[in-house]
Protein backbone atom coordinates (compact mmCIF):
# COMPACT_ATOMS: atom_id res chain seq x y z
CA UNK A 1 0.00 0.00 0.00
CA UNK A 2 1.25 3.45 -0.94
CA UNK A 3 1.27 6.10 1.78
CA UNK A 4 -0.12 9.53 0.83
CA UNK A 5 2.22 12.07 2.39
CA UNK A 6 -0.49 14.72 2.17
CA UNK A 7 -2.54 12.65 4.61
CA UNK A 8 0.44 12.39 6.97
CA UNK A 9 0.99 16.16 6.69
CA UNK A 10 -2.64 16.73 7.63
CA UNK A 11 -2.38 14.44 10.65
CA UNK A 12 0.76 16.28 11.80
CA UNK A 13 -1.00 19.63 11.50
CA UNK A 14 -3.97 18.31 13.47
CA UNK A 15 -1.63 17.13 16.21
CA UNK A 16 0.02 20.54 16.20
CA UNK A 17 -3.35 22.17 16.73
CA UNK A 18 -3.90 19.96 19.76
CA UNK A 19 -0.53 21.01 21.18
CA UNK A 20 -1.26 24.71 20.72
CA UNK A 21 -4.41 24.42 22.82
CA UNK A 22 -2.09 24.00 25.80
CA UNK A 23 0.74 26.20 24.55
CA UNK A 24 -1.38 29.30 24.04
CA UNK A 25 -2.84 29.28 27.53
CA UNK A 26 -1.71 32.03 29.89
CA UNK A 27 -1.12 29.76 32.87
CA UNK A 28 2.02 27.72 33.36
CA UNK A 29 2.22 24.36 31.62
CA UNK A 30 1.58 21.37 33.91
CA UNK A 31 4.52 18.98 33.88
CA UNK A 32 4.77 15.42 35.18
CA UNK A 33 7.74 13.06 35.03
CA UNK A 34 8.19 9.76 33.21
CA UNK A 35 10.14 6.84 34.61
CA UNK A 36 13.37 8.17 33.05
CA UNK A 37 12.70 11.60 34.64
CA UNK A 38 12.01 13.24 31.28
CA UNK A 39 9.13 15.75 31.25
CA UNK A 40 5.62 14.89 30.10
CA UNK A 41 2.72 17.28 29.53
CA UNK A 42 -0.93 16.99 28.59
CA UNK A 43 0.06 18.33 25.17
CA UNK A 44 2.32 15.30 24.56
CA UNK A 45 -0.60 12.98 25.17
CA UNK A 46 -3.13 15.02 23.17
CA UNK A 47 -0.77 14.99 20.19
CA UNK A 48 -0.14 11.27 20.65
CA UNK A 49 -3.86 10.50 20.60
CA UNK A 50 -4.46 12.66 17.52
CA UNK A 51 -1.65 11.01 15.54
CA UNK A 52 -2.41 7.42 16.52
CA UNK A 53 -6.11 7.92 15.83
CA UNK A 54 -5.40 9.45 12.43
CA UNK A 55 -2.92 6.77 11.38
CA UNK A 56 -5.09 3.89 12.57
CA UNK A 57 -8.03 5.30 10.64
CA UNK A 58 -6.10 5.74 7.38
CA UNK A 59 -3.66 2.82 7.58
CA UNK A 60 -5.04 0.29 10.08
CA UNK A 61 -2.76 -2.50 8.89
CA UNK A 62 0.49 -0.63 9.69
CA UNK A 63 1.76 -0.78 13.31
CA UNK A 64 2.45 2.46 15.17
CA UNK A 65 5.29 2.95 17.64
CA UNK A 66 5.08 6.16 19.68
CA UNK A 67 7.29 7.57 22.40
CA UNK A 68 4.16 7.85 24.51
CA UNK A 69 2.89 4.30 23.99
CA UNK A 70 3.92 1.01 25.49
CA UNK A 71 6.89 -0.34 23.54
CA UNK A 72 6.22 -3.81 22.09
CA UNK A 73 8.82 -6.44 22.87
CA UNK A 74 11.53 -6.90 20.25
CA UNK A 75 10.25 -10.41 19.57
CA UNK A 76 7.17 -8.68 18.12
CA UNK A 77 8.83 -5.62 16.57
CA UNK A 78 11.51 -7.54 14.69
CA UNK A 79 8.81 -8.89 12.40
CA UNK A 80 7.62 -5.43 11.37
CA UNK A 81 8.68 -4.72 7.78
CA UNK A 82 6.91 -1.36 7.86
CA UNK A 83 5.66 0.72 10.75
CA UNK A 84 5.04 4.32 11.75
CA UNK A 85 7.48 5.76 14.28
CA UNK A 86 6.28 8.93 15.97
CA UNK A 87 7.34 11.49 18.53
CA UNK A 88 4.14 13.39 19.29
CA UNK A 89 5.95 16.35 20.85
CA UNK A 90 9.69 16.46 20.31
CA UNK A 91 11.32 19.16 22.38
CA UNK A 92 9.08 19.06 25.43
CA UNK A 93 11.61 21.18 27.35
CA UNK A 94 11.38 23.86 24.66
CA UNK A 95 7.57 23.60 24.78
CA UNK A 96 7.64 24.18 28.52
CA UNK A 97 9.95 27.19 28.03
CA UNK A 98 7.54 28.44 25.34
CA UNK A 99 10.31 29.28 22.86
CA UNK A 100 8.56 27.66 19.88
CA UNK A 101 11.28 25.12 19.10
CA UNK A 102 9.23 21.95 19.41
CA UNK A 103 7.93 19.64 16.70
CA UNK A 104 5.53 16.88 15.74
CA UNK A 105 7.45 13.98 14.17
CA UNK A 106 5.95 11.19 12.06
CA UNK A 107 8.08 8.72 10.09
CA UNK A 108 7.40 5.59 8.08
CA UNK A 109 10.11 3.00 8.60
CA UNK A 110 10.61 0.38 5.90
CA UNK A 111 13.25 -2.33 6.39
CA UNK A 112 14.97 -0.34 9.17
CA UNK A 113 15.19 2.94 7.25
CA UNK A 114 12.89 5.98 7.15
CA UNK A 115 11.29 6.25 3.70
CA UNK A 116 8.90 9.06 4.62
CA UNK A 117 9.11 11.77 7.26
CA UNK A 118 7.07 14.74 8.42
CA UNK A 119 8.31 17.36 10.88
CA UNK A 120 5.83 20.07 11.84
CA UNK A 121 6.54 23.16 13.96
CA UNK A 122 3.13 24.17 15.35
CA UNK A 123 4.21 27.50 16.83
CA UNK A 124 5.50 28.72 13.46
CA UNK A 125 3.27 26.71 11.09
CA UNK A 126 6.36 25.37 9.33
CA UNK A 127 6.20 21.93 7.75
CA UNK A 128 9.12 19.82 6.55
CA UNK A 129 8.30 16.62 4.70
CA UNK A 130 10.07 14.07 2.55
CA UNK A 131 9.75 10.73 0.85
CA UNK A 132 12.23 8.51 -0.90
CA UNK A 133 10.76 9.07 -4.37
CA UNK A 134 10.05 12.81 -4.46
CA UNK A 135 12.71 14.36 -2.21
CA UNK A 136 12.44 16.86 0.64
CA UNK A 137 10.23 19.93 0.93
CA UNK A 138 9.31 22.83 3.21
CA UNK A 139 6.10 24.80 3.51
CA UNK A 140 5.41 27.84 5.68
CA UNK A 141 1.75 28.25 6.57
CA UNK A 142 -0.37 28.01 3.43
CA UNK A 143 2.49 29.31 1.29
CA UNK A 144 4.14 27.58 -1.66
CA UNK A 145 5.81 24.21 -1.20
CA UNK A 146 9.54 24.60 -1.75
CA UNK A 147 12.03 21.83 -2.48
CA UNK A 148 14.99 21.88 -0.10
CA UNK A 149 18.50 20.60 -0.77
CA UNK A 150 21.87 20.55 0.89
CA UNK A 151 25.43 20.04 -0.28
CA UNK A 152 27.63 17.55 1.55
CA UNK A 153 30.09 19.12 3.96
CA UNK A 154 33.76 19.22 3.01
CA UNK A 155 36.43 19.40 5.72
CA UNK A 156 38.36 22.07 3.81
CA UNK A 157 36.19 24.78 5.40
CA UNK A 158 35.02 25.59 8.95
CA UNK A 159 31.72 23.89 9.77
CA UNK A 160 28.48 25.48 10.84
CA UNK A 161 27.22 23.02 13.43
CA UNK A 162 23.85 22.61 15.11
CA UNK A 163 23.93 22.36 18.89
CA UNK A 164 21.16 21.49 21.28
CA UNK A 165 19.65 24.37 23.20
CA UNK A 166 18.93 22.11 26.17
CA UNK A 167 21.69 19.48 25.99
CA UNK A 168 24.98 21.27 25.32
CA UNK A 169 28.07 19.05 25.16
CA UNK A 170 31.29 20.59 26.44
CA UNK A 171 33.65 18.50 24.35
CA UNK A 172 31.95 18.72 20.94
CA UNK A 173 34.52 21.08 19.39
CA UNK A 174 37.41 19.00 20.69
CA UNK A 175 35.96 15.76 19.37
CA UNK A 176 35.29 17.27 15.97
CA UNK A 177 38.82 18.71 15.88
CA UNK A 178 40.11 15.19 16.42
CA UNK A 179 38.27 14.25 13.21
CA UNK A 180 39.82 17.12 11.28
CA UNK A 181 36.73 19.32 11.48
CA UNK A 182 37.09 22.96 12.49
CA UNK A 183 33.98 24.56 13.97
CA UNK A 184 33.27 27.99 12.52
CA UNK A 185 29.81 28.64 13.96
CA UNK A 186 27.49 27.06 16.52
CA UNK A 187 23.75 27.35 15.84
CA UNK A 188 21.53 26.48 18.83
CA UNK A 189 18.10 24.97 18.33
CA UNK A 190 15.68 22.55 19.92
CA UNK A 191 14.13 19.24 18.89
CA UNK A 192 14.48 17.66 15.45
CA UNK A 193 14.86 21.09 13.86
CA UNK A 194 18.61 20.62 14.09
CA UNK A 195 18.54 17.88 11.47
CA UNK A 196 16.11 19.84 9.28
CA UNK A 197 18.45 22.84 9.31
CA UNK A 198 21.23 20.63 7.90
CA UNK A 199 18.80 19.28 5.29
CA UNK A 200 17.97 22.75 3.99
CA UNK A 201 21.56 23.98 4.05
CA UNK A 202 21.31 26.37 7.02
CA UNK A 203 24.01 24.33 8.78
CA UNK A 204 26.66 21.85 7.72
CA UNK A 205 26.65 19.28 10.52
CA UNK A 206 24.68 18.12 13.50
CA UNK A 207 26.96 16.18 15.84
CA UNK A 208 25.18 14.45 18.71
CA UNK A 209 27.37 12.77 21.28
CA UNK A 210 24.66 12.49 23.92
CA UNK A 211 21.71 10.12 24.22
CA UNK A 212 18.78 10.17 21.78
CA UNK A 213 16.05 7.71 20.89
CA UNK A 214 14.95 6.45 17.48
CA UNK A 215 11.71 8.48 17.58
CA UNK A 216 13.73 11.66 18.22
CA UNK A 217 15.43 11.44 14.84
CA UNK A 218 13.44 9.29 12.39
CA UNK A 219 11.22 11.90 10.70
CA UNK A 220 13.95 14.53 10.38
CA UNK A 221 16.40 11.85 9.28
CA UNK A 222 14.11 11.19 6.30
CA UNK A 223 14.07 14.91 5.49
CA UNK A 224 17.88 14.85 5.58
CA UNK A 225 18.36 11.66 3.56
CA UNK A 226 16.24 12.84 0.63
CA UNK A 227 17.52 16.42 0.51
CA UNK A 228 20.82 15.62 -1.19
CA UNK A 229 21.50 17.72 -4.29
CA UNK A 230 22.59 14.66 -6.21
CA UNK A 231 20.08 12.18 -4.85
CA UNK A 232 19.57 10.44 -1.51
CA UNK A 233 22.45 10.55 0.96
CA UNK A 234 23.47 8.07 3.60
CA UNK A 235 22.67 8.50 7.26
CA UNK A 236 24.47 6.86 10.17
CA UNK A 237 21.17 5.89 11.81
CA UNK A 238 19.21 2.62 11.69
CA UNK A 239 15.77 1.88 13.11
CA UNK A 240 13.84 -0.88 14.89
CA UNK A 241 16.93 -2.06 16.73
CA UNK A 242 16.48 -4.23 19.80
CA UNK A 243 17.73 -1.25 21.83
CA UNK A 244 15.88 1.85 20.65
CA UNK A 245 18.66 4.21 21.73
CA UNK A 246 20.61 5.82 18.89
CA UNK A 247 24.40 5.60 18.93
CA UNK A 248 26.42 8.79 18.84
CA UNK A 249 26.17 10.30 15.36
CA UNK A 250 27.05 13.16 13.05
CA UNK A 251 24.45 14.16 10.48
CA UNK A 252 25.97 15.78 7.39
CA UNK A 253 29.23 13.90 6.90
mmCIF file with all atom_site columns, C-alpha atoms in Angstrom, residues 4 9 18 20 26 31 52-53 77 95 105 118 132 144 152-153 167 175-176 179 185 192 196 218 228 232 242 251 253:
data_model
loop_
_atom_site.group_PDB
_atom_site.id
_atom_site.type_symbol
_atom_site.label_atom_id
_atom_site.label_alt_id
_atom_site.label_comp_id
_atom_site.label_asym_id
_atom_site.label_entity_id
_atom_site.label_seq_id
_atom_site.pdbx_PDB_ins_code
_atom_site.Cartn_x
_atom_site.Cartn_y
_atom_site.Cartn_z
_atom_site.occupancy
_atom_site.B_iso_or_equiv
_atom_site.pdbx_formal_charge
_atom_site.auth_seq_id
_atom_site.auth_comp_id
_atom_site.auth_asym_id
_atom_site.auth_atom_id
_atom_site.pdbx_PDB_model_num
ATOM 1  C CA . UNK A 1 4   ? -0.118 9.527  0.832  1.00 0.00 ? 4   UNK A CA 1
ATOM 2  C CA . UNK A 1 9   ? 0.990  16.156 6.691  1.00 0.00 ? 9   UNK A CA 1
ATOM 3  C CA . UNK A 1 18  ? -3.898 19.956 19.761 1.00 0.00 ? 18  UNK A CA 1
ATOM 4  C CA . UNK A 1 20  ? -1.265 24.708 20.720 1.00 0.00 ? 20  UNK A CA 1
ATOM 5  C CA . UNK A 1 26  ? -1.710 32.027 29.886 1.00 0.00 ? 26  UNK A CA 1
ATOM 6  C CA . UNK A 1 31  ? 4.517  18.984 33.884 1.00 0.00 ? 31  UNK A CA 1
ATOM 7  C CA . UNK A 1 52  ? -2.413 7.423  16.525 1.00 0.00 ? 52  UNK A CA 1
ATOM 8  C CA . UNK A 1 53  ? -6.112 7.916  15.828 1.00 0.00 ? 53  UNK A CA 1
ATOM 9  C CA . UNK A 1 77  ? 8.829  -5.619 16.568 1.00 0.00 ? 77  UNK A CA 1
ATOM 10 C CA . UNK A 1 95  ? 7.572  23.601 24.778 1.00 0.00 ? 95  UNK A CA 1
ATOM 11 C CA . UNK A 1 105 ? 7.447  13.984 14.171 1.00 0.00 ? 105 UNK A CA 1
ATOM 12 C CA . UNK A 1 118 ? 7.074  14.744 8.416  1.00 0.00 ? 118 UNK A CA 1
ATOM 13 C CA . UNK A 1 132 ? 12.233 8.511  -0.905 1.00 0.00 ? 132 UNK A CA 1
ATOM 14 C CA . UNK A 1 144 ? 4.135  27.581 -1.662 1.00 0.00 ? 144 UNK A CA 1
ATOM 15 C CA . UNK A 1 152 ? 27.631 17.550 1.545  1.00 0.00 ? 152 UNK A CA 1
ATOM 16 C CA . UNK A 1 153 ? 30.090 19.121 3.960  1.00 0.00 ? 153 UNK A CA 1
ATOM 17 C CA . UNK A 1 167 ? 21.692 19.484 25.987 1.00 0.00 ? 167 UNK A CA 1
ATOM 18 C CA . UNK A 1 175 ? 35.962 15.756 19.375 1.00 0.00 ? 175 UNK A CA 1
ATOM 19 C CA . UNK A 1 176 ? 35.293 17.275 15.966 1.00 0.00 ? 176 UNK A CA 1
ATOM 20 C CA . UNK A 1 179 ? 38.266 14.246 13.207 1.00 0.00 ? 179 UNK A CA 1
ATOM 21 C CA . UNK A 1 185 ? 29.812 28.641 13.962 1.00 0.00 ? 185 UNK A CA 1
ATOM 22 C CA . UNK A 1 192 ? 14.479 17.660 15.448 1.00 0.00 ? 192 UNK A CA 1
ATOM 23 C CA . UNK A 1 196 ? 16.113 19.840 9.283  1.00 0.00 ? 196 UNK A CA 1
ATOM 24 C CA . UNK A 1 218 ? 13.439 9.294  12.386 1.00 0.00 ? 218 UNK A CA 1
ATOM 25 C CA . UNK A 1 228 ? 20.820 15.625 -1.192 1.00 0.00 ? 228 UNK A CA 1
ATOM 26 C CA . UNK A 1 232 ? 19.567 10.435 -1.515 1.00 0.00 ? 232 UNK A CA 1
ATOM 27 C CA . UNK A 1 242 ? 16.480 -4.225 19.801 1.00 0.00 ? 242 UNK A CA 1
ATOM 28 C CA . UNK A 1 251 ? 24.450 14.155 10.477 1.00 0.00 ? 251 UNK A CA 1
ATOM 29 C CA . UNK A 1 253 ? 29.225 13.896 6.896  1.00 0.00 ? 253 UNK A CA 1
#
